[in-house]
Coordinates of C-alpha atoms in Angstrom, one line a residue:
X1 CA 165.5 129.6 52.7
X2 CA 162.0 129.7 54.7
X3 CA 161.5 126.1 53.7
X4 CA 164.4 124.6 55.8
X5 CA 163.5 126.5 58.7
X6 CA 159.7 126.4 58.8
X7 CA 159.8 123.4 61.4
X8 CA 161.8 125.0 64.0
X9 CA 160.6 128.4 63.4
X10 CA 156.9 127.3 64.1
X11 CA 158.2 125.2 67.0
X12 CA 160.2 128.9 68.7
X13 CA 156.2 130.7 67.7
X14 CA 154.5 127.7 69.3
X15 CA 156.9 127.8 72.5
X16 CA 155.8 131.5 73.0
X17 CA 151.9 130.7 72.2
X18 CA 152.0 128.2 74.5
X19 CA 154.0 130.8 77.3
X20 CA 151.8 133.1 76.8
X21 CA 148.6 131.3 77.3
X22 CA 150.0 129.8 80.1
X23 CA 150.7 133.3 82.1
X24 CA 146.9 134.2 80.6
X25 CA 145.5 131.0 82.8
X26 CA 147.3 132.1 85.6
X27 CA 146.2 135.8 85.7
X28 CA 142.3 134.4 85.1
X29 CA 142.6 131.5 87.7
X30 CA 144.6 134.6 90.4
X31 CA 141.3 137.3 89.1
X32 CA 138.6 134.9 89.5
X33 CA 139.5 134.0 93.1
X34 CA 140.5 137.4 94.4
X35 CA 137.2 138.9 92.4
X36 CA 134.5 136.6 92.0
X37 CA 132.4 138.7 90.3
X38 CA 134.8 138.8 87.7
X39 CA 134.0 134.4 86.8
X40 CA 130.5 135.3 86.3
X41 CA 131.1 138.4 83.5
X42 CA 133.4 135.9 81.7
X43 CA 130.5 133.5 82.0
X44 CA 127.8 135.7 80.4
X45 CA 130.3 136.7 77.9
X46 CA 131.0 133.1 76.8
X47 CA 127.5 132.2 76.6
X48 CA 126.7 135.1 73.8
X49 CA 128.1 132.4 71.1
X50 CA 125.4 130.4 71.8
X51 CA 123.3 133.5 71.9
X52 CA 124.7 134.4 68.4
X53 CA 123.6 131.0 67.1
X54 CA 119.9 131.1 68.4
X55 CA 119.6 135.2 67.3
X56 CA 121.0 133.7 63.5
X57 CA 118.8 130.8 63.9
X58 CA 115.3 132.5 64.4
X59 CA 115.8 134.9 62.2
X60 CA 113.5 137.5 63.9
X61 CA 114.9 140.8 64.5
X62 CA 118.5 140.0 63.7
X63 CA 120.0 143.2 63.4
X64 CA 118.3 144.7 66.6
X65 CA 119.0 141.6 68.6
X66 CA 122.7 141.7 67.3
X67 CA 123.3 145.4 68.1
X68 CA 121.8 144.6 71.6
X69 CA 124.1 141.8 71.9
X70 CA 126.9 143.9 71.3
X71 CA 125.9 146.6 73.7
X72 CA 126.0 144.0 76.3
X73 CA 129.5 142.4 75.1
X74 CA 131.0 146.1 75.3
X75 CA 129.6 146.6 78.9
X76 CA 130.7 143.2 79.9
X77 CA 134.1 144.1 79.2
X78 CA 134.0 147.7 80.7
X79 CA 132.6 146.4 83.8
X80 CA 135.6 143.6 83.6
X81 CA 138.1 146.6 83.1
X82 CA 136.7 148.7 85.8
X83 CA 136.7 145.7 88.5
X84 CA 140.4 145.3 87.5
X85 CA 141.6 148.8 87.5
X86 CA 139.3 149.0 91.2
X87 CA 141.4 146.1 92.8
X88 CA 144.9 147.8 91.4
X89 CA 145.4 145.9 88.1
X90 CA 146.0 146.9 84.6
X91 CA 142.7 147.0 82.8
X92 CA 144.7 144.2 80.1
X93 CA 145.8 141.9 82.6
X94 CA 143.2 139.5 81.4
X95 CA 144.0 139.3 78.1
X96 CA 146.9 137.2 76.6
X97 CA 150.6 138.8 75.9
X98 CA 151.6 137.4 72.5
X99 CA 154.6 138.2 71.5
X100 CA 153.6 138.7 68.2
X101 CA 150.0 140.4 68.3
X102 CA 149.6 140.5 64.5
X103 CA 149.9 136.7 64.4
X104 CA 149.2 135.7 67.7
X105 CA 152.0 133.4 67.8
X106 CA 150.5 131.6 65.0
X107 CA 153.1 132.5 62.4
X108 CA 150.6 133.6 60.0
X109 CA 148.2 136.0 59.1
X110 CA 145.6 136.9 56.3
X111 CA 146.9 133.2 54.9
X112 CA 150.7 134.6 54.8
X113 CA 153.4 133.7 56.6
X114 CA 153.8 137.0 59.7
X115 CA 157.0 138.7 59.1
X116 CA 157.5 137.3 62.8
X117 CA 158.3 134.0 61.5
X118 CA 160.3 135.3 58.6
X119 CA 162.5 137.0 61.2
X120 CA 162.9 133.8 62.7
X121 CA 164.0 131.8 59.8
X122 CA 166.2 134.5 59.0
X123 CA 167.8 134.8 62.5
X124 CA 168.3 130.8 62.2
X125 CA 169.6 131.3 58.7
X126 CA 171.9 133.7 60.0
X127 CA 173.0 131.6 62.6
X128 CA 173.9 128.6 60.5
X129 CA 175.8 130.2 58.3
X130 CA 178.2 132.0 61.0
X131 CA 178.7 128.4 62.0
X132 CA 179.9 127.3 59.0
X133 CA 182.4 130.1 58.7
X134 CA 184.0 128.9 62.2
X135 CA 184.4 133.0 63.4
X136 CA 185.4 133.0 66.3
X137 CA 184.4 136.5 68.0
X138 CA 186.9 139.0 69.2
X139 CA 186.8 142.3 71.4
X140 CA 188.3 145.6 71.2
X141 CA 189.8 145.1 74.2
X142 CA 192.2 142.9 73.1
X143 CA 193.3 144.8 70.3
X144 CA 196.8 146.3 71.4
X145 CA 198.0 149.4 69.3
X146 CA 201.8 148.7 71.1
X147 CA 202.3 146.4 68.3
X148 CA 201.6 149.6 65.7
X149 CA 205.0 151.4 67.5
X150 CA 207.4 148.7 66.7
X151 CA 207.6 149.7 62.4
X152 CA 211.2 150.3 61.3
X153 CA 209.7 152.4 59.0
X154 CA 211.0 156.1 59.2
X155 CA 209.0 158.4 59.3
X156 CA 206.1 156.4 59.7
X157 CA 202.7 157.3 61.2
X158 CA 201.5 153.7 61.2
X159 CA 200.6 154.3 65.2
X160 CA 198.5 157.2 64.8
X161 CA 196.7 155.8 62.0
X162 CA 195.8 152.6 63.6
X163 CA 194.7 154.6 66.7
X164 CA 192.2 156.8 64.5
X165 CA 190.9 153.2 62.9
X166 CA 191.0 151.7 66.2
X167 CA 188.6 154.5 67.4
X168 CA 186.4 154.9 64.5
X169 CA 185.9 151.4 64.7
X170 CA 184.5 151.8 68.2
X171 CA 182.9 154.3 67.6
X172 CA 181.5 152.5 64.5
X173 CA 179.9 149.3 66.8
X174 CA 178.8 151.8 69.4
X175 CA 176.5 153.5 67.3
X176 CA 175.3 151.1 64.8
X177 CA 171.9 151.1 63.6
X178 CA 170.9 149.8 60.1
X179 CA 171.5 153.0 58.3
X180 CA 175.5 152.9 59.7
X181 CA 177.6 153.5 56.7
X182 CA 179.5 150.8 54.9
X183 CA 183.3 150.7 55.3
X184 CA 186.2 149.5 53.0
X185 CA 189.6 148.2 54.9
X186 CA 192.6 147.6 53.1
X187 CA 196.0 146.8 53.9
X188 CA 198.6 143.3 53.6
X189 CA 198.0 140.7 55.9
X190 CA 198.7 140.7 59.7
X191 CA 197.8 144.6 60.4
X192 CA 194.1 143.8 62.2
X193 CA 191.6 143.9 59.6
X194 CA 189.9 140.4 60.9
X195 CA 190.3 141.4 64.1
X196 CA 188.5 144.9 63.9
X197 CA 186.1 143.1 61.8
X198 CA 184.8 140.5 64.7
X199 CA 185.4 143.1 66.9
X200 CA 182.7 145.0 65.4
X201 CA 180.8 141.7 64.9
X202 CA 180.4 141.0 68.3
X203 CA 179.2 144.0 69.4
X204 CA 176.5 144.4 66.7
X205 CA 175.4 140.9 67.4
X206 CA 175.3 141.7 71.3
X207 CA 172.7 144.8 70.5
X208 CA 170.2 142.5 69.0
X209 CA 171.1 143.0 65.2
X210 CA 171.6 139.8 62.6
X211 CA 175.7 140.1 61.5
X212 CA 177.0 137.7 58.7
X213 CA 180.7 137.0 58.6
X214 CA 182.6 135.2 56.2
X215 CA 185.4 135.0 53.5
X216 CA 184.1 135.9 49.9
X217 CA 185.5 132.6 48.6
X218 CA 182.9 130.9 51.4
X219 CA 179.9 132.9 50.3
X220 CA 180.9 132.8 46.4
X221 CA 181.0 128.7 47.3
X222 CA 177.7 128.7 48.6
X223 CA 175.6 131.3 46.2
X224 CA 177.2 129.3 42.9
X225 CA 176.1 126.0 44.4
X226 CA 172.7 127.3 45.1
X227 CA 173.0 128.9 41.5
X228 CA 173.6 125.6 39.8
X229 CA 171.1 123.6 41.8
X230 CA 173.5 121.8 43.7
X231 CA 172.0 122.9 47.2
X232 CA 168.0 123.6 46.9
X233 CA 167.7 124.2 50.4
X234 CA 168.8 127.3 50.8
X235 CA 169.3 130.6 49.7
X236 CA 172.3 132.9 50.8
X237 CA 171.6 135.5 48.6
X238 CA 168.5 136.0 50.1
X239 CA 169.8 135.9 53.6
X240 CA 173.2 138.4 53.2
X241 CA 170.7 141.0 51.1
X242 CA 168.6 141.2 54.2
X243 CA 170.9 141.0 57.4
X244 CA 171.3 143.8 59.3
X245 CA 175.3 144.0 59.3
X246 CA 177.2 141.8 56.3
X247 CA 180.9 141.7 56.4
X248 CA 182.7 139.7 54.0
X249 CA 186.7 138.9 54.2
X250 CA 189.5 138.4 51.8
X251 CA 187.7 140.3 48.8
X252 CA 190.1 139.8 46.2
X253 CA 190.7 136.2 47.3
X254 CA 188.2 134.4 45.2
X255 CA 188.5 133.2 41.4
X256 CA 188.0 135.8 38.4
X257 CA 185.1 134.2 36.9
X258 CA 182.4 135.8 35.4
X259 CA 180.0 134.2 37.9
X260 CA 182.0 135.5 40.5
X261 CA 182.2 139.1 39.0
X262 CA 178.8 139.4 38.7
X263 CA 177.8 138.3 42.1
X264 CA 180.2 140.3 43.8
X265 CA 178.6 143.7 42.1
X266 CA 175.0 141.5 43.0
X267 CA 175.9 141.9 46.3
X268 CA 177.6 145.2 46.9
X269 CA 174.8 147.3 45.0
X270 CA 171.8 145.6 46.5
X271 CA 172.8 146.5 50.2
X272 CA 173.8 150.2 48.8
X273 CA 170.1 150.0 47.1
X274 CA 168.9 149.0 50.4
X275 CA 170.7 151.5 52.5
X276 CA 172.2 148.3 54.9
X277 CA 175.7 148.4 55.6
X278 CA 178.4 146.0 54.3
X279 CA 181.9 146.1 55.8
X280 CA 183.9 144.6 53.2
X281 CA 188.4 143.8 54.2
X282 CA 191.3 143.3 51.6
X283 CA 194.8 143.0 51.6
X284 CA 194.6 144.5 48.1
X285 CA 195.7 148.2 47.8
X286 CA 193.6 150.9 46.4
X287 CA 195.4 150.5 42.8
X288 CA 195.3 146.6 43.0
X289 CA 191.4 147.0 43.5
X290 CA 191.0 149.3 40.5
X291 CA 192.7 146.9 37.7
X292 CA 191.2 143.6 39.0
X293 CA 187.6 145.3 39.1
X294 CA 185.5 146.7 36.9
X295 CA 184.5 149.9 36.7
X296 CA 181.1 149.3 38.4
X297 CA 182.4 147.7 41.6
X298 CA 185.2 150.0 42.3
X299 CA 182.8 153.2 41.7
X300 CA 180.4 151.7 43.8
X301 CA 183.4 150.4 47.0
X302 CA 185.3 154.0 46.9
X303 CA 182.1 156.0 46.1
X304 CA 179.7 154.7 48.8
X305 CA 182.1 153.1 51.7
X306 CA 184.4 155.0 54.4
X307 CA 187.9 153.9 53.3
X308 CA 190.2 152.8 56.2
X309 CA 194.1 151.9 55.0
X310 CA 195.7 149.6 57.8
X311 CA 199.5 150.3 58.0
X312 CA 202.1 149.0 60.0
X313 CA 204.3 145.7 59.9
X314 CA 202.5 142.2 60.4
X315 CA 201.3 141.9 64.1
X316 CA 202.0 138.4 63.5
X317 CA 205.4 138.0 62.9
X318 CA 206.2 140.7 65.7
X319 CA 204.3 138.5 68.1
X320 CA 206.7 135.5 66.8
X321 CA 210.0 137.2 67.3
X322 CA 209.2 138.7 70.5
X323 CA 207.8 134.8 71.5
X324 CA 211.5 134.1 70.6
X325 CA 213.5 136.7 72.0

């Protein structure tokens, strides 16, 4: 996965190198005229290099030179800080802001790429593969509970079920962190699965945290073409086992293939390994889940998630006979 996005990660960690020795120049170029004193400490420190070199060179008294050399760096840069802090700056304004200080911006370190960069390529990673799934974001906002009072069902509590969801839900994106519990929605078509879903989505995404969406048939495309060697550049597996918030759609849609099987349990119990939640939606009741399972995934989906059961009639078809009335 890395490999496809090294280019433009580097070029993101170069664009904030480049910022931050930029603003560096600035705060030097605005010290050095309002405090002159302050151009001819950095010129004495810059000349101990060449100092270095000559102490190294004659070989006579190294170590006592060196320490003495030191001494004098380390009151260099006290006199620096105090000639700062005495004109009403910071005593760090002269040194550069990376935004990554183990790297500084370099996007490695020790020889390895800085998990700074791998953040990045994940982020872009991320990114592409919500493109590909074409979601288009939704709000809580514009989820209307009316639509949950119109069942001809008697006796049915369909409203004051979908309100509890409805507020869990909220709740849910509110609060999310990466230790949020995973959830289990079920429940035929049209009741507001998808929408809660993106709803939650779009909030996560707005606090800063990576969210994958996408049907399990798209993912199960993907991960088997990978599998196969039929698409070397990435790796999906890699990315949905590390994002912040996965939520996949329609489980229960894709083929029942041992492949499939397997990387469905692949999935489910590394995130619950890895304590990251996973939101997975079905239209597939509770009993439908148990015989097309095995025993491993349904343990792990009603033993580790927060079941919600949408009920109601299909918000769809109300919203079409009420278009026609």
């Amino acid at each position: 996965m890395e490999n496809r996005y090294n280019e433009k990660a580097l070029r993101i960690i170069e664009a904030r190198r480049t910022k931050a020795e930029f603003e560096n120049e600035l705060h030097r170029n605005e010290i050095f005229k309002k405090i002159p004193e302050m151009a001819a400490i950095d010129q004495q420190l810059c000349s101990t290099g060449k100092r270095l070199i000559n102490i190294i060179k004659d070989n006579d008294r190294v170590e006592e030179r060196m320490e003495s050399l030191k001494d004098f760096n380390l009151r260099c840069q006290q006199l620096k800080k105090n000639y700062l802090i005495k004109n009403g700056y910071p005593e760090d304004y002269l040194q550069t802001k990376y935004y990554c200080k183990i790297c500084e911006d370099t996007g490695f370190h020790n020889g390895k790429m800085c998990q700074c960069m791998k953040e990045i390529c994940h982020k872009l990673a991320v990114e592409d593969m919500n493109k590909s799934a074409h979601i288009k974001l939704t709000t809580f906002d514009s989820f209307n509970l009316e639509y949950y009072k119109s069942s001809s069902v008697n006796n049915d509590d369909s409203y004051e079920t979908m309100c509890n969801i409805y507020k869990y839900c909220r709740n849910y994106a509110l609060n999310f962190s990466e230790n949020s519990e995973s959830i289990l929605m079920t429940g035929r078509t049209g009741l507001g699965k998808t929408h809660l879903s993106l709803s939650i989505a779009s909030e996560v995404i707005s606090k800063g945290y990576s969210v994958i969406y996408d049907s399990i048939i798209n993912l199960l495309s993907k991960i088997e073409r990978e599998h196969f060697g039929r698409d070397t550049e990435t790796d999906t597996l890699s990315v949905i086992f590390d994002t912040d918030l996965l939520i996949l759609d329609d489980l229960g849609t894709e083929f029942d293939t041992q492949f499939n099987v397997s990387a469905v349990y692949n999935i489910i119990d590394t995130r619950i390994n890895r304590n990251l939640p996973t939101i997975v939606s079905t239209n597939l009741s509770m009993e439908q889940i148990r015989k097309k399972y095995e025993e491993r995934i349904v343990s792990r989906l009603f033993a580790s998630y927060r079941y919600l059961e949408f009920k109601g009639e299909d918000i769809r078809q109300i919203k079409r006979l009420r278009s026609l009335s």
